[in-house]
Tab-separated table of C-alpha atoms (C1' of nucleotides) in Angstrom:
chain	number	residue	atom	x	y	z
T	444	MET	CA	57.875	-27.453	-3.985
T	445	ASN	CA	57.688	-29.330	-0.659
T	446	LYS	CA	54.646	-31.269	0.548
T	447	LYS	CA	53.363	-28.457	2.796
T	448	ASN	CA	53.374	-25.914	0.003
T	449	LEU	CA	51.700	-28.367	-2.330
T	450	TYR	CA	48.853	-28.836	0.095
T	451	SER	CA	48.490	-25.099	0.419
T	452	VAL	CA	48.204	-24.698	-3.343
T	453	ILE	CA	45.597	-27.479	-3.553
T	454	ALA	CA	43.560	-25.933	-0.715
T	455	ALA	CA	43.638	-22.523	-2.472
T	456	LEU	CA	42.474	-24.031	-5.740
T	457	ILE	CA	39.551	-25.750	-3.972
T	458	LEU	CA	38.554	-22.489	-2.322
T	459	LEU	CA	38.781	-20.649	-5.665
T	460	GLY	CA	36.604	-23.277	-7.269
T	461	VAL	CA	33.916	-22.977	-4.593
T	462	PHE	CA	33.973	-19.226	-4.873
T	463	ALA	CA	33.655	-19.318	-8.685
T	464	TYR	CA	30.815	-21.803	-8.465
T	465	ASN	CA	28.878	-19.662	-5.978
T	466	HIS	CA	29.415	-16.640	-8.179
T	467	PHE	CA	28.015	-18.547	-11.133
T	468	LEU	CA	24.955	-19.449	-9.091
T	469	ASP	CA	24.389	-15.841	-8.083
T	470	GLU	CA	24.524	-14.624	-11.646
T	471	LYS	CA	22.157	-17.349	-12.795
T	472	GLU	CA	19.732	-16.577	-10.006
T	473	LYS	CA	19.914	-12.873	-10.723
T	474	ALA	CA	19.097	-13.449	-14.381
T	475	GLU	CA	16.026	-15.436	-13.413
T	476	ILE	CA	14.823	-12.756	-11.098
T	477	VAL	CA	15.311	-10.084	-13.753
T	478	GLU	CA	12.932	-12.124	-15.845
T	479	ILE	CA	10.429	-12.339	-12.998
T	480	GLY	CA	10.781	-8.643	-12.413
T	481	ASN	CA	10.089	-7.810	-16.038
T	482	THR	CA	7.048	-10.067	-16.052
T	483	ILE	CA	5.674	-8.279	-12.993
T	484	LYS	CA	6.206	-4.915	-14.562
T	485	THR	CA	4.463	-5.845	-17.736
T	486	ASN	CA	1.509	-6.951	-15.638
T	487	THR	CA	0.501	-4.747	-12.775
T	488	ASN	CA	3.671	-3.212	-11.214
T	489	GLU	CA	4.225	-0.538	-13.852
T	490	TYR	CA	0.570	-0.231	-14.566
T	491	PHE	CA	-0.340	0.843	-11.021
T	492	LEU	CA	2.627	3.086	-10.271
T	493	PRO	CA	1.529	6.303	-8.535
T	494	THR	CA	2.538	9.797	-9.779
T	495	SER	CA	5.790	11.305	-8.619
T	496	THR	CA	5.758	14.695	-6.996
T	497	HIS	CA	9.534	14.925	-7.326
T	498	GLY	CA	10.086	13.423	-10.780
T	499	GLN	CA	12.616	10.784	-9.903
T	500	ILE	CA	11.168	7.325	-10.292
T	501	VAL	CA	13.620	4.397	-9.966
T	502	HIS	CA	12.921	0.798	-10.926
T	503	HIS	CA	14.488	-2.135	-9.186
T	504	GLU	CA	13.789	-5.741	-9.921
T	505	GLY	CA	11.646	-6.296	-6.906
T	506	TYR	CA	10.130	-2.830	-6.421
T	507	SER	CA	9.899	0.697	-7.811
T	508	LEU	CA	10.234	3.964	-5.900
T	509	SER	CA	9.931	7.738	-6.222
T	510	TYR	CA	12.831	9.439	-4.442
T	511	SER	CA	12.374	12.812	-2.751
T	512	GLU	CA	15.801	14.389	-2.695
T	513	PRO	CA	14.833	17.143	-0.171
T	514	HIS	CA	13.747	14.512	2.337
T	515	GLU	CA	16.479	11.988	1.411
T	516	GLN	CA	14.031	9.136	1.158
T	517	ALA	CA	11.309	7.704	-1.021
T	518	GLU	CA	7.903	9.378	-1.134
T	519	TRP	CA	6.530	6.016	-2.165
T	520	VAL	CA	7.717	2.485	-2.816
T	521	ALA	CA	5.502	0.242	-4.922
T	522	TYR	CA	5.567	-3.488	-5.624
T	523	GLU	CA	3.367	-6.490	-6.064
T	524	LEU	CA	3.388	-9.140	-3.381
T	525	LYS	CA	2.240	-12.253	-5.120
T	526	LYS	CA	1.171	-15.363	-3.311
T	527	ALA	CA	4.087	-17.114	-4.981
T	528	HIS	CA	6.445	-14.585	-3.431
T	529	LEU	CA	5.631	-15.755	0.118
T	530	SER	CA	8.504	-17.891	1.299
T	531	SER	CA	9.844	-19.218	4.525
T	532	SER	CA	13.467	-18.938	3.422
T	533	ASN	CA	15.695	-17.173	5.844
T	534	PHE	CA	18.505	-15.044	4.431
T	535	LYS	CA	21.140	-13.305	6.488
T	536	ARG	CA	20.567	-9.539	6.571
T	537	PRO	CA	23.233	-7.768	4.495
T	538	TYR	CA	24.619	-4.261	5.018
T	539	PHE	CA	22.678	-1.285	3.648
T	540	GLU	CA	24.067	0.199	0.482
T	541	ILE	CA	23.535	3.579	-1.206
T	542	ASP	CA	21.160	3.203	-4.139
T	543	ASP	CA	23.267	4.146	-7.180
T	544	ALA	CA	20.083	4.242	-9.335
T	545	VAL	CA	19.076	7.449	-7.523
T	546	LYS	CA	20.910	10.033	-9.720
T	547	THR	CA	20.851	12.839	-7.086
T	548	GLY	CA	22.468	10.514	-4.578
T	549	ALA	CA	20.597	8.451	-2.055
T	550	ALA	CA	21.285	9.004	1.621
T	551	HIS	CA	24.113	7.235	3.419
T	552	TRP	CA	23.206	4.790	6.144
T	553	ARG	CA	25.525	6.752	8.518
T	554	ASN	CA	22.712	9.326	8.837
T	555	TYR	CA	20.817	6.727	10.915
T	556	LYS	CA	23.823	5.711	13.014
T	557	GLN	CA	23.192	6.601	16.686
T	558	SER	CA	20.172	8.670	15.655
T	559	GLY	CA	17.884	6.675	17.842
T	560	PHE	CA	15.809	5.683	14.806
T	561	ASP	CA	15.549	2.386	13.024
T	562	LYS	CA	16.397	2.028	9.345
T	563	GLY	CA	12.794	1.101	8.651
T	564	HIS	CA	12.193	-0.804	5.439
T	565	LEU	CA	9.453	0.502	3.154
T	566	CYS	CA	9.424	-2.563	0.931
T	567	PRO	CA	10.027	-5.083	3.772
T	568	ALA	CA	12.710	-7.675	3.448
T	569	GLY	CA	10.094	-10.169	4.538
T	570	ASP	CA	8.106	-9.417	1.351
T	571	ARG	CA	11.048	-10.275	-0.974
T	572	ARG	CA	12.143	-13.607	0.403
T	573	TYR	CA	11.586	-15.518	-2.843
T	574	SER	CA	15.263	-15.136	-3.654
T	575	LYS	CA	18.454	-13.922	-2.050
T	576	PHE	CA	18.822	-11.330	-4.780
T	577	ALA	CA	15.367	-9.847	-4.188
T	578	HIS	CA	15.854	-9.984	-0.409
T	579	ASP	CA	19.243	-8.232	-0.514
T	580	GLU	CA	17.885	-5.591	-2.954
T	581	THR	CA	15.597	-4.257	-0.212
T	582	PHE	CA	18.724	-3.169	1.744
T	583	LEU	CA	19.198	-0.001	-0.274
T	584	THR	CA	19.061	3.383	1.519
T	585	SER	CA	16.396	4.536	-0.969
T	586	ASN	CA	14.062	1.934	0.546
T	587	ILE	CA	14.249	3.070	4.197
T	588	SER	CA	12.815	5.754	6.387
T	589	PRO	CA	13.650	6.745	10.008
T	590	GLN	CA	11.315	4.960	12.294
T	591	GLU	CA	11.002	4.648	16.009
T	592	HIS	CA	11.813	1.125	17.024
T	593	GLU	CA	8.614	0.601	19.019
T	594	PHE	CA	6.610	1.707	16.008
T	595	ASN	CA	8.663	-0.307	13.428
T	596	ALA	CA	8.692	-3.503	15.510
T	597	GLY	CA	5.175	-2.938	16.763
T	598	ILE	CA	2.134	-1.731	14.895
T	599	TRP	CA	4.023	-1.253	11.577
T	600	ASN	CA	5.347	-4.767	11.671
T	601	LYS	CA	1.841	-6.002	12.456
T	602	LEU	CA	0.535	-4.221	9.388
T	603	GLU	CA	3.304	-5.755	7.226
T	604	GLN	CA	2.388	-9.174	8.477
T	605	LYS	CA	-1.246	-8.533	7.706
T	606	VAL	CA	-0.298	-7.635	4.162
T	607	ARG	CA	1.446	-10.967	3.729
T	608	TYR	CA	-1.598	-12.675	5.164
T	609	TRP	CA	-3.786	-10.944	2.585
T	610	ALA	CA	-1.358	-11.683	-0.227
T	611	GLY	CA	-1.815	-15.362	0.552
T	612	LYS	CA	-5.575	-15.151	1.081
T	613	TYR	CA	-6.316	-13.069	-2.018
T	614	ASP	CA	-3.617	-14.508	-4.301
T	615	GLY	CA	-1.485	-11.402	-4.353
T	616	VAL	CA	-1.861	-7.715	-3.476
T	617	PHE	CA	-0.346	-4.547	-4.912
T	618	VAL	CA	1.366	-2.471	-2.262
T	619	ILE	CA	2.296	1.238	-2.122
T	620	THR	CA	3.888	2.566	1.082
T	621	GLY	CA	5.836	5.549	2.429
T	622	GLY	CA	6.111	8.291	4.974
T	623	VAL	CA	4.049	11.479	4.671
T	624	LEU	CA	6.669	14.064	3.625
T	625	LYS	CA	6.219	17.721	4.424
T	626	ASP	CA	8.295	20.854	4.697
T	627	ALA	CA	10.281	21.631	7.860
T	628	MET	CA	10.351	18.198	9.349
T	629	LYS	CA	12.685	16.916	12.084
T	630	THR	CA	15.848	15.504	10.461
T	631	ILE	CA	18.642	13.130	11.362
T	632	GLY	CA	22.300	12.904	10.206
T	633	ALA	CA	24.502	15.221	8.136
T	634	GLU	CA	22.338	14.766	5.087
T	635	GLN	CA	19.239	15.739	7.079
T	636	VAL	CA	17.026	12.723	6.426
T	637	ALA	CA	13.518	13.767	7.340
T	638	VAL	CA	11.562	11.927	10.003
T	639	PRO	CA	7.889	11.454	8.941
T	640	ASN	CA	5.122	12.068	11.428
T	641	MET	CA	2.868	9.613	9.657
T	642	PHE	CA	3.282	6.537	7.464
T	643	TYR	CA	0.781	5.193	4.986
T	644	LYS	CA	0.161	1.943	3.149
T	645	VAL	CA	-2.288	1.529	0.232
T	646	LEU	CA	-3.278	-1.943	-0.943
T	647	MET	CA	-5.101	-3.163	-3.914
T	648	ASP	CA	-6.392	-6.606	-4.783
T	649	TYR	CA	-6.803	-6.786	-8.539
T	650	ASN	CA	-6.853	-10.533	-8.680
T	651	ASN	CA	-10.327	-11.225	-9.990
T	652	GLY	CA	-10.731	-8.129	-12.152
T	653	ASP	CA	-13.014	-6.609	-9.524
T	654	PRO	CA	-10.501	-4.374	-7.727
T	655	LYS	CA	-10.768	-3.607	-4.053
T	656	ILE	CA	-8.698	-1.140	-2.133
T	657	ILE	CA	-7.761	-0.473	1.424
T	658	ALA	CA	-5.574	2.294	2.875
T	659	PHE	CA	-3.913	2.846	6.220
T	660	LEU	CA	-2.608	6.023	7.795
T	661	LEU	CA	-0.579	5.501	10.993
T	662	PRO	CA	0.856	8.112	13.337
T	663	HIS	CA	4.553	7.571	13.799
T	664	GLU	CA	4.250	6.303	17.293
T	665	LYS	CA	3.784	3.131	19.351
T	666	SER	CA	0.197	1.864	19.388
T	667	ASN	CA	-1.755	-1.066	20.713
T	668	LYS	CA	-4.868	-0.251	18.796
T	669	PRO	CA	-6.312	-2.682	16.289
T	670	LEU	CA	-5.215	-2.044	12.708
T	671	TYR	CA	-8.696	-1.383	11.329
T	672	GLU	CA	-8.865	1.768	13.376
T	673	PHE	CA	-6.208	3.290	11.029
T	674	VAL	CA	-8.151	2.666	7.833
T	675	VAL	CA	-8.768	5.831	5.785
T	676	SER	CA	-9.854	6.515	2.248
T	677	VAL	CA	-7.144	6.830	-0.484
T	678	ASP	CA	-8.416	10.372	-0.998
T	679	VAL	CA	-7.233	11.319	2.490
T	680	ILE	CA	-3.675	10.086	1.695
T	681	GLU	CA	-3.712	11.793	-1.668
T	682	ASP	CA	-4.686	15.121	-0.017
T	683	LEU	CA	-1.855	14.706	2.569
T	684	THR	CA	0.879	13.692	0.084
T	685	GLY	CA	-0.072	15.197	-3.213
T	686	ILE	CA	0.370	11.775	-4.782
T	687	ASP	CA	-2.160	10.422	-7.250
T	688	PHE	CA	-2.766	6.717	-6.816
T	689	PHE	CA	-4.242	4.393	-9.394
T	690	SER	CA	-4.732	7.090	-12.042
T	691	GLN	CA	-4.650	4.237	-14.563
T	692	LEU	CA	-8.004	2.978	-13.494
T	693	ASP	CA	-11.194	4.096	-15.147
T	694	ASP	CA	-12.163	7.392	-13.535
T	695	GLY	CA	-15.506	6.186	-12.335
T	696	ILE	CA	-14.054	3.161	-10.690
T	697	GLU	CA	-11.126	5.127	-9.322
T	698	ASN	CA	-13.247	7.799	-7.739
T	699	LYS	CA	-15.560	5.332	-6.113
T	700	LEU	CA	-12.744	3.134	-4.744
T	701	GLU	CA	-10.673	5.974	-3.451
T	702	ALA	CA	-13.478	7.782	-1.646
T	703	SER	CA	-14.335	4.686	0.373
T	704	SER	CA	-12.910	3.969	3.804
T	705	SER	CA	-14.832	0.731	4.132
T	706	TYR	CA	-12.866	-2.396	5.007
T	707	LYS	CA	-15.693	-4.897	4.804
T	708	ASN	CA	-14.033	-6.737	1.902
T	709	TRP	CA	-10.767	-7.243	3.853
T	710	SER	CA	-10.597	-9.945	6.435
T	711	PHE	CA	-9.085	-8.843	9.734
T	712	ASN	CA	-9.668	-12.088	11.595
V	645	DC	C1'	9.061	-10.983	12.263
V	646	DT	C1'	11.033	-5.821	13.048
V	647	DG	C1'	15.562	-4.053	14.267
V	648	DG	C1'	20.513	-2.117	17.046
V	649	DC	C1'	24.996	-2.746	18.937
V	650	DG	C1'	29.559	-4.356	20.794
V	651	DC	C1'	33.275	-7.101	20.077
V	652	DG	C1'	37.310	-8.833	17.649
V	653	DC	C1'	40.148	-9.699	13.654
G	517	DG	C1'	35.418	-2.160	7.870
G	518	DC	C1'	33.241	-6.447	8.084
G	519	DG	C1'	31.398	-10.657	10.269
G	520	DC	C1'	29.449	-12.631	14.197
G	521	DG	C1'	26.755	-13.192	18.224
G	522	DC	C1'	23.736	-11.247	21.490
G	523	DC	C1'	20.058	-7.993	22.674
G	524	DA	C1'	14.924	-5.835	22.634
G	525	DG	C1'	9.798	-5.095	21.067
DNA sequence: CTGGCGCGC
DNA sequence: GCGCGCCAG
């Protein structure tokens, strides 16, 4: 072996070592997040899951979802955004992948290609920045819905940022979000991914044992209106979607909370 | 922050 | 096909 070849071999071994070490770190980090995920589920995540109208609930480490095969997207995505989840770390956005946990087959990202619609996150990447694993896990096609860019980057983004603000202020909030799925909707792509006309977000703060709820229903269009103008009661969203939220609560409490469209307990600044 | 897209290897 | 850099709201 001449000198040049020897250097090449050494360089290759160094690269291999770096790769193996990074892989080891990923696995270790993943194991830790699995633990965090299980802890969340034994607390409030599983406890507050809504009903599924399509019978296909899928659990990931950072969020759970109910997949509607006819609409090729989730009817709801649920997760807890804890104060400790808030992070300023900045991960590179990975490519979207098909969610293998959806047994009927989640949509391919190609349906969105050149459709004119964003691949709009339901569980935002910005809410799962406490680890690279949790962040990258939001880039599954079961976690997106077709959204107009001006809606996604506008009022919807504003609402997502408000949720992060509340998660910090109230030491964590429970989040359920999705598009309102109906029959005969406009679709995109070969798999006919439905384009919702409305999106909703339901929040609960269960931090001090005295739960408070707020719900938003937004038309799928650009808006400059203040967010509080989109507050509705949970009952309104249940009527529209057929989903039952917070059925785990005591009926008396549930009925009272879900009938209210008051937002006096939520700071809009 | 929320995203798309074109280019080049 | 994937990574990178640039673009918009």
